[in-house]
GROMACS .gro file of C-alpha atoms in nm:
model
  333
    1UNK     CA    1   0.989   0.712   2.303
    2UNK     CA    2   1.102   1.003   2.186
    3UNK     CA    3   0.939   0.952   1.784
    4UNK     CA    4   0.593   0.918   1.996
    5UNK     CA    5   0.641   1.264   2.235
    6UNK     CA    6   0.743   1.405   1.879
    7UNK     CA    7   0.404   1.333   1.750
    8UNK     CA    8   0.043   1.518   1.775
    9UNK     CA    9  -0.194   1.282   1.935
   10UNK     CA   10  -0.442   1.323   1.633
   11UNK     CA   11  -0.197   1.198   1.427
   12UNK     CA   12  -0.100   0.903   1.632
   13UNK     CA   13  -0.502   0.835   1.632
   14UNK     CA   14  -0.507   0.889   1.287
   15UNK     CA   15  -0.237   0.590   1.237
   16UNK     CA   16  -0.480   0.342   1.395
   17UNK     CA   17  -0.794   0.479   1.225
   18UNK     CA   18  -0.638   0.417   0.896
   19UNK     CA   19  -0.469   0.091   0.968
   20UNK     CA   20  -0.817  -0.050   1.111
   21UNK     CA   21  -0.991   0.094   0.759
   22UNK     CA   22  -0.717  -0.094   0.593
   23UNK     CA   23  -0.794  -0.399   0.824
   24UNK     CA   24  -1.175  -0.420   0.793
   25UNK     CA   25  -1.176  -0.349   0.407
   26UNK     CA   26  -0.937  -0.630   0.350
   27UNK     CA   27  -1.130  -0.840   0.577
   28UNK     CA   28  -1.450  -0.791   0.369
   29UNK     CA   29  -1.267  -0.825   0.048
   30UNK     CA   30  -1.167  -1.210   0.172
   31UNK     CA   31  -1.513  -1.280   0.272
   32UNK     CA   32  -1.677  -1.118  -0.069
   33UNK     CA   33  -1.397  -1.297  -0.283
   34UNK     CA   34  -1.504  -1.656  -0.104
   35UNK     CA   35  -1.877  -1.590  -0.183
   36UNK     CA   36  -1.800  -1.517  -0.549
   37UNK     CA   37  -1.896  -1.141  -0.515
   38UNK     CA   38  -1.572  -1.019  -0.621
   39UNK     CA   39  -1.430  -1.181  -0.903
   40UNK     CA   40  -1.083  -1.210  -1.040
   41UNK     CA   41  -0.747  -1.189  -0.876
   42UNK     CA   42  -0.723  -1.034  -0.532
   43UNK     CA   43  -0.392  -0.936  -0.308
   44UNK     CA   44  -0.491  -0.900   0.084
   45UNK     CA   45  -0.264  -0.629   0.230
   46UNK     CA   46  -0.359  -0.762   0.621
   47UNK     CA   47  -0.046  -0.744   0.817
   48UNK     CA   48   0.121  -0.471   0.639
   49UNK     CA   49  -0.117  -0.230   0.705
   50UNK     CA   50   0.193  -0.033   0.901
   51UNK     CA   51   0.411   0.025   0.600
   52UNK     CA   52   0.163   0.210   0.396
   53UNK     CA   53   0.007   0.425   0.690
   54UNK     CA   54   0.295   0.541   0.842
   55UNK     CA   55   0.445   0.643   0.482
   56UNK     CA   56   0.151   0.805   0.351
   57UNK     CA   57   0.110   0.972   0.664
   58UNK     CA   58   0.469   1.149   0.596
   59UNK     CA   59   0.290   1.307   0.274
   60UNK     CA   60   0.090   1.577   0.170
   61UNK     CA   61  -0.224   1.508  -0.022
   62UNK     CA   62  -0.075   1.646  -0.327
   63UNK     CA   63   0.247   1.434  -0.313
   64UNK     CA   64   0.220   1.150  -0.571
   65UNK     CA   65   0.195   0.807  -0.524
   66UNK     CA   66   0.215   0.488  -0.734
   67UNK     CA   67   0.142   0.105  -0.630
   68UNK     CA   68   0.145  -0.269  -0.717
   69UNK     CA   69  -0.073  -0.570  -0.741
   70UNK     CA   70  -0.138  -0.584  -0.361
   71UNK     CA   71  -0.301  -0.254  -0.385
   72UNK     CA   72  -0.585  -0.165  -0.150
   73UNK     CA   73  -0.393  -0.035   0.154
   74UNK     CA   74  -0.176   0.206  -0.031
   75UNK     CA   75  -0.489   0.395  -0.150
   76UNK     CA   76  -0.686   0.401   0.215
   77UNK     CA   77  -0.386   0.515   0.378
   78UNK     CA   78  -0.341   0.794   0.154
   79UNK     CA   79  -0.675   0.909   0.218
   80UNK     CA   80  -0.877   0.779  -0.098
   81UNK     CA   81  -1.233   0.716  -0.094
   82UNK     CA   82  -1.329   0.321   0.052
   83UNK     CA   83  -1.685   0.374  -0.097
   84UNK     CA   84  -1.508   0.431  -0.453
   85UNK     CA   85  -1.237   0.140  -0.345
   86UNK     CA   86  -1.482  -0.104  -0.308
   87UNK     CA   87  -1.724  -0.034  -0.590
   88UNK     CA   88  -1.401  -0.069  -0.834
   89UNK     CA   89  -1.309  -0.419  -0.710
   90UNK     CA   90  -1.706  -0.491  -0.776
   91UNK     CA   91  -1.631  -0.328  -1.126
   92UNK     CA   92  -1.929  -0.062  -1.085
   93UNK     CA   93  -1.913   0.275  -1.272
   94UNK     CA   94  -1.918   0.439  -0.934
   95UNK     CA   95  -1.568   0.272  -0.877
   96UNK     CA   96  -1.239   0.495  -0.879
   97UNK     CA   97  -1.173   0.342  -1.238
   98UNK     CA   98  -1.510   0.358  -1.311
   99UNK     CA   99  -1.496  -0.014  -1.288
  100UNK     CA  100  -1.253  -0.103  -1.574
  101UNK     CA  101  -0.933  -0.114  -1.316
  102UNK     CA  102  -1.021  -0.374  -1.090
  103UNK     CA  103  -0.853  -0.523  -0.770
  104UNK     CA  104  -0.493  -0.436  -0.902
  105UNK     CA  105  -0.522  -0.102  -1.092
  106UNK     CA  106  -0.690   0.149  -0.828
  107UNK     CA  107  -0.610   0.523  -0.913
  108UNK     CA  108  -0.746   0.843  -0.733
  109UNK     CA  109  -0.584   1.160  -0.885
  110UNK     CA  110  -0.764   1.358  -0.619
  111UNK     CA  111  -0.515   1.257  -0.329
  112UNK     CA  112  -0.223   1.206  -0.563
  113UNK     CA  113  -0.239   0.824  -0.659
  114UNK     CA  114  -0.117   0.782  -0.998
  115UNK     CA  115  -0.212   0.424  -1.044
  116UNK     CA  116  -0.143   0.099  -0.957
  117UNK     CA  117  -0.033  -0.218  -1.145
  118UNK     CA  118  -0.044  -0.605  -1.151
  119UNK     CA  119   0.333  -0.597  -1.358
  120UNK     CA  120   0.579  -0.614  -1.134
  121UNK     CA  121   0.781  -0.320  -1.064
  122UNK     CA  122   0.609  -0.116  -1.382
  123UNK     CA  123   0.465   0.125  -1.119
  124UNK     CA  124   0.848   0.247  -1.027
  125UNK     CA  125   0.936   0.405  -1.295
  126UNK     CA  126   0.580   0.644  -1.317
  127UNK     CA  127   0.665   0.752  -0.966
  128UNK     CA  128   1.003   0.870  -1.110
  129UNK     CA  129   0.855   1.036  -1.416
  130UNK     CA  130   0.635   1.221  -1.137
  131UNK     CA  131   0.926   1.333  -0.935
  132UNK     CA  132   1.078   1.439  -1.297
  133UNK     CA  133   0.800   1.643  -1.325
  134UNK     CA  134   0.766   1.829  -0.974
  135UNK     CA  135   1.155   1.889  -1.049
  136UNK     CA  136   1.095   2.077  -1.392
  137UNK     CA  137   0.824   2.234  -1.258
  138UNK     CA  138   0.963   2.402  -0.964
  139UNK     CA  139   0.715   2.281  -0.714
  140UNK     CA  140   0.836   2.076  -0.395
  141UNK     CA  141   0.573   1.778  -0.430
  142UNK     CA  142   0.725   1.421  -0.396
  143UNK     CA  143   0.664   1.055  -0.532
  144UNK     CA  144   0.652   0.750  -0.323
  145UNK     CA  145   0.660   0.411  -0.517
  146UNK     CA  146   0.584   0.118  -0.320
  147UNK     CA  147   0.667  -0.219  -0.431
  148UNK     CA  148   0.762  -0.554  -0.298
  149UNK     CA  149   1.085  -0.763  -0.262
  150UNK     CA  150   1.036  -0.958  -0.575
  151UNK     CA  151   0.993  -0.627  -0.752
  152UNK     CA  152   1.347  -0.497  -0.644
  153UNK     CA  153   1.494  -0.759  -0.895
  154UNK     CA  154   1.347  -0.620  -1.177
  155UNK     CA  155   1.521  -0.397  -1.433
  156UNK     CA  156   1.272  -0.103  -1.404
  157UNK     CA  157   1.326  -0.067  -1.000
  158UNK     CA  158   1.740  -0.063  -1.123
  159UNK     CA  159   1.675   0.152  -1.443
  160UNK     CA  160   1.432   0.393  -1.221
  161UNK     CA  161   1.676   0.423  -0.913
  162UNK     CA  162   1.954   0.498  -1.098
  163UNK     CA  163   1.819   0.785  -1.324
  164UNK     CA  164   1.661   0.909  -1.011
  165UNK     CA  165   2.004   0.904  -0.832
  166UNK     CA  166   2.173   1.081  -1.135
  167UNK     CA  167   1.931   1.362  -1.141
  168UNK     CA  168   1.859   1.368  -0.780
  169UNK     CA  169   1.496   1.362  -0.822
  170UNK     CA  170   1.241   1.378  -0.537
  171UNK     CA  171   1.131   1.012  -0.529
  172UNK     CA  172   1.116   0.753  -0.255
  173UNK     CA  173   1.200   0.366  -0.341
  174UNK     CA  174   0.973   0.217  -0.037
  175UNK     CA  175   1.009  -0.173  -0.101
  176UNK     CA  176   0.764  -0.365   0.137
  177UNK     CA  177   0.971  -0.646   0.197
  178UNK     CA  178   0.710  -0.926   0.343
  179UNK     CA  179   0.968  -1.168   0.228
  180UNK     CA  180   0.786  -1.388  -0.018
  181UNK     CA  181   0.787  -1.332  -0.376
  182UNK     CA  182   0.452  -1.566  -0.460
  183UNK     CA  183   0.628  -1.874  -0.303
  184UNK     CA  184   1.002  -1.746  -0.317
  185UNK     CA  185   1.193  -1.671  -0.011
  186UNK     CA  186   1.355  -1.325  -0.042
  187UNK     CA  187   1.655  -1.488   0.127
  188UNK     CA  188   1.754  -1.699  -0.148
  189UNK     CA  189   1.662  -1.456  -0.447
  190UNK     CA  190   1.830  -1.152  -0.344
  191UNK     CA  191   2.244  -1.146  -0.266
  192UNK     CA  192   2.254  -0.917  -0.032
  193UNK     CA  193   2.132  -0.922   0.320
  194UNK     CA  194   1.871  -0.663   0.317
  195UNK     CA  195   1.714  -0.483  -0.022
  196UNK     CA  196   1.811  -0.148   0.147
  197UNK     CA  197   2.218  -0.229   0.121
  198UNK     CA  198   2.149  -0.201  -0.292
  199UNK     CA  199   2.129   0.161  -0.208
  200UNK     CA  200   2.519   0.198  -0.196
  201UNK     CA  201   2.523   0.066  -0.548
  202UNK     CA  202   2.352   0.436  -0.642
  203UNK     CA  203   2.519   0.617  -0.356
  204UNK     CA  204   2.144   0.701  -0.216
  205UNK     CA  205   2.072   0.648   0.154
  206UNK     CA  206   1.942   0.275   0.200
  207UNK     CA  207   1.745   0.220   0.577
  208UNK     CA  208   1.579  -0.093   0.684
  209UNK     CA  209   1.306  -0.025   0.925
  210UNK     CA  210   1.060  -0.231   1.116
  211UNK     CA  211   0.760  -0.233   0.873
  212UNK     CA  212   0.507  -0.342   1.182
  213UNK     CA  213   0.621  -0.001   1.383
  214UNK     CA  214   0.382   0.244   1.206
  215UNK     CA  215   0.566   0.522   1.422
  216UNK     CA  216   0.889   0.388   1.300
  217UNK     CA  217   0.779   0.380   0.932
  218UNK     CA  218   0.649   0.740   0.962
  219UNK     CA  219   0.969   0.849   1.092
  220UNK     CA  220   1.218   0.737   0.834
  221UNK     CA  221   0.967   0.806   0.572
  222UNK     CA  222   0.958   1.160   0.693
  223UNK     CA  223   1.324   1.228   0.700
  224UNK     CA  224   1.320   1.085   0.326
  225UNK     CA  225   1.079   1.327   0.247
  226UNK     CA  226   1.237   1.637   0.388
  227UNK     CA  227   1.556   1.519   0.211
  228UNK     CA  228   1.354   1.489  -0.111
  229UNK     CA  229   1.213   1.834  -0.122
  230UNK     CA  230   1.547   2.003  -0.021
  231UNK     CA  231   1.659   1.866  -0.356
  232UNK     CA  232   1.883   1.589  -0.204
  233UNK     CA  233   1.754   1.331  -0.407
  234UNK     CA  234   1.587   0.999  -0.380
  235UNK     CA  235   1.620   0.739  -0.054
  236UNK     CA  236   1.540   0.375  -0.095
  237UNK     CA  237   1.347   0.235   0.233
  238UNK     CA  238   1.292  -0.137   0.299
  239UNK     CA  239   0.990  -0.220   0.548
  240UNK     CA  240   1.055  -0.533   0.699
  241UNK     CA  241   0.675  -0.664   0.722
  242UNK     CA  242   0.481  -0.979   0.636
  243UNK     CA  243   0.136  -1.090   0.450
  244UNK     CA  244  -0.079  -1.351   0.673
  245UNK     CA  245  -0.260  -1.437   0.346
  246UNK     CA  246  -0.101  -1.652   0.053
  247UNK     CA  247   0.074  -1.403  -0.266
  248UNK     CA  248  -0.289  -1.403  -0.387
  249UNK     CA  249  -0.645  -1.521  -0.223
  250UNK     CA  250  -0.709  -1.874  -0.334
  251UNK     CA  251  -0.341  -1.955  -0.447
  252UNK     CA  252  -0.349  -2.251  -0.162
  253UNK     CA  253  -0.597  -2.442  -0.382
  254UNK     CA  254  -0.319  -2.404  -0.671
  255UNK     CA  255  -0.021  -2.429  -0.497
  256UNK     CA  256   0.000  -2.736  -0.300
  257UNK     CA  257   0.374  -2.718  -0.198
  258UNK     CA  258   0.401  -2.539   0.149
  259UNK     CA  259   0.647  -2.267   0.108
  260UNK     CA  260   0.601  -2.133   0.483
  261UNK     CA  261   0.558  -2.294   0.829
  262UNK     CA  262   0.244  -2.188   1.025
  263UNK     CA  263   0.452  -2.161   1.307
  264UNK     CA  264   0.620  -1.868   1.105
  265UNK     CA  265   0.329  -1.717   1.026
  266UNK     CA  266   0.174  -1.722   1.407
  267UNK     CA  267   0.493  -1.533   1.514
  268UNK     CA  268   0.451  -1.284   1.259
  269UNK     CA  269   0.104  -1.244   1.390
  270UNK     CA  270   0.225  -1.207   1.781
  271UNK     CA  271   0.399  -0.874   1.619
  272UNK     CA  272   0.058  -0.729   1.437
  273UNK     CA  273   0.109  -0.372   1.352
  274UNK     CA  274  -0.239  -0.256   1.476
  275UNK     CA  275  -0.183  -0.469   1.836
  276UNK     CA  276   0.171  -0.322   1.861
  277UNK     CA  277   0.018   0.040   1.797
  278UNK     CA  278  -0.266   0.032   2.016
  279UNK     CA  279  -0.074  -0.124   2.320
  280UNK     CA  280   0.119   0.221   2.247
  281UNK     CA  281  -0.169   0.402   2.267
  282UNK     CA  282  -0.323   0.260   2.591
  283UNK     CA  283   0.023   0.244   2.771
  284UNK     CA  284   0.081   0.620   2.683
  285UNK     CA  285  -0.244   0.771   2.773
  286UNK     CA  286  -0.346   0.871   2.444
  287UNK     CA  287  -0.676   0.676   2.411
  288UNK     CA  288  -0.893   0.448   2.654
  289UNK     CA  289  -1.004   0.085   2.522
  290UNK     CA  290  -1.348   0.204   2.499
  291UNK     CA  291  -1.228   0.489   2.288
  292UNK     CA  292  -1.035   0.244   2.021
  293UNK     CA  293  -1.334   0.020   2.035
  294UNK     CA  294  -1.554   0.299   1.955
  295UNK     CA  295  -1.324   0.386   1.668
  296UNK     CA  296  -1.309   0.024   1.502
  297UNK     CA  297  -1.706   0.047   1.529
  298UNK     CA  298  -1.711   0.354   1.350
  299UNK     CA  299  -1.487   0.190   1.081
  300UNK     CA  300  -1.641  -0.153   1.038
  301UNK     CA  301  -1.954   0.045   0.969
  302UNK     CA  302  -1.801   0.313   0.695
  303UNK     CA  303  -1.695  -0.030   0.539
  304UNK     CA  304  -2.039  -0.231   0.564
  305UNK     CA  305  -2.149   0.098   0.379
  306UNK     CA  306  -1.925   0.066   0.124
  307UNK     CA  307  -1.983  -0.285   0.046
  308UNK     CA  308  -2.344  -0.209  -0.019
  309UNK     CA  309  -2.258   0.125  -0.179
  310UNK     CA  310  -2.062  -0.130  -0.424
  311UNK     CA  311  -2.355  -0.386  -0.436
  312UNK     CA  312  -2.614  -0.113  -0.519
  313UNK     CA  313  -2.383   0.071  -0.790
  314UNK     CA  314  -2.464   0.018  -1.155
  315UNK     CA  315  -2.226  -0.145  -1.403
  316UNK     CA  316  -2.071   0.028  -1.656
  317UNK     CA  317  -2.192   0.048  -2.018
  318UNK     CA  318  -2.032  -0.153  -2.252
  319UNK     CA  319  -2.080   0.183  -2.465
  320UNK     CA  320  -1.845   0.324  -2.213
  321UNK     CA  321  -1.566   0.076  -2.305
  322UNK     CA  322  -1.334   0.300  -2.467
  323UNK     CA  323  -1.385   0.639  -2.274
  324UNK     CA  324  -1.084   0.764  -2.042
  325UNK     CA  325  -0.824   0.515  -2.236
  326UNK     CA  326  -0.706   0.808  -2.459
  327UNK     CA  327  -0.607   1.163  -2.432
  328UNK     CA  328  -0.702   1.202  -2.816
  329UNK     CA  329  -0.958   0.924  -2.860
  330UNK     CA  330  -0.929   0.761  -3.200
  331UNK     CA  331  -1.214   0.799  -3.399
  332UNK     CA  332  -1.417   0.464  -3.438
  333UNK     CA  333  -1.527   0.561  -3.832
   0.00000   0.00000   0.00000
């Protein structure tokens, strides 16, 4: 309760607004994939909204962020434009990456999003590089690397965290432990009880936090950000969370062997991050039911407009294929 009282009303409401924005965006993505309007792989973030929102609201707009294949929630949480994000999923020229990145490669430099990648753990070194750049330039920007429990077993994770610890770089390693790497439970893929326990090997703080509690996430990440800005180096944070859908949309049509029970999924849905935060806002008199419903209606309309914007936008011209791919373009003749 003390953490709630320490936060401004506007911030508490913005937490709900951004979680709703991610939820309504992702619900539309699910429908659009099912209809065939969005093609290719798409990974739903539904159920994990509190991790990204709590973390990103602890950052400044000019702080850096990198993400992974489950990539839609992070840019929205950081303040990215939902119209451009949706257009990118449609492969349209008006998208964040001009239609060339798609669902797993969203980037928006205007709010510090350096990019996301479908290659497991590959964006973690990018965040470390950004943090090194901040240190060399003498500014106080920090970088946050979002990754899943599966990526914590990749060499890129261990190499990155080791280098960051040695050089005391201003980077936060944020593991969104949704407990399954595709269909493999982290409990049988990780030797430690918690992924945060791995921090001890690198002599940095490691914190396990309830990833369904947006306020708890915000508090822990805020502490890590303050530590990084003060020159005290990196932190490893594990947000224990859960994805309601399979690893990628449509995976159940390919993988027939059940890897989790319906009871487990329903149990986690009872701790839905939006439901938890809504209940708190109501109980503390921070918002009324009517105000929350109005917010939800506004967000829903915003996402519907983003879908229409994406539908009406043009595809990139094939002649633009090599634009933005090279700092110094290779002559074609």
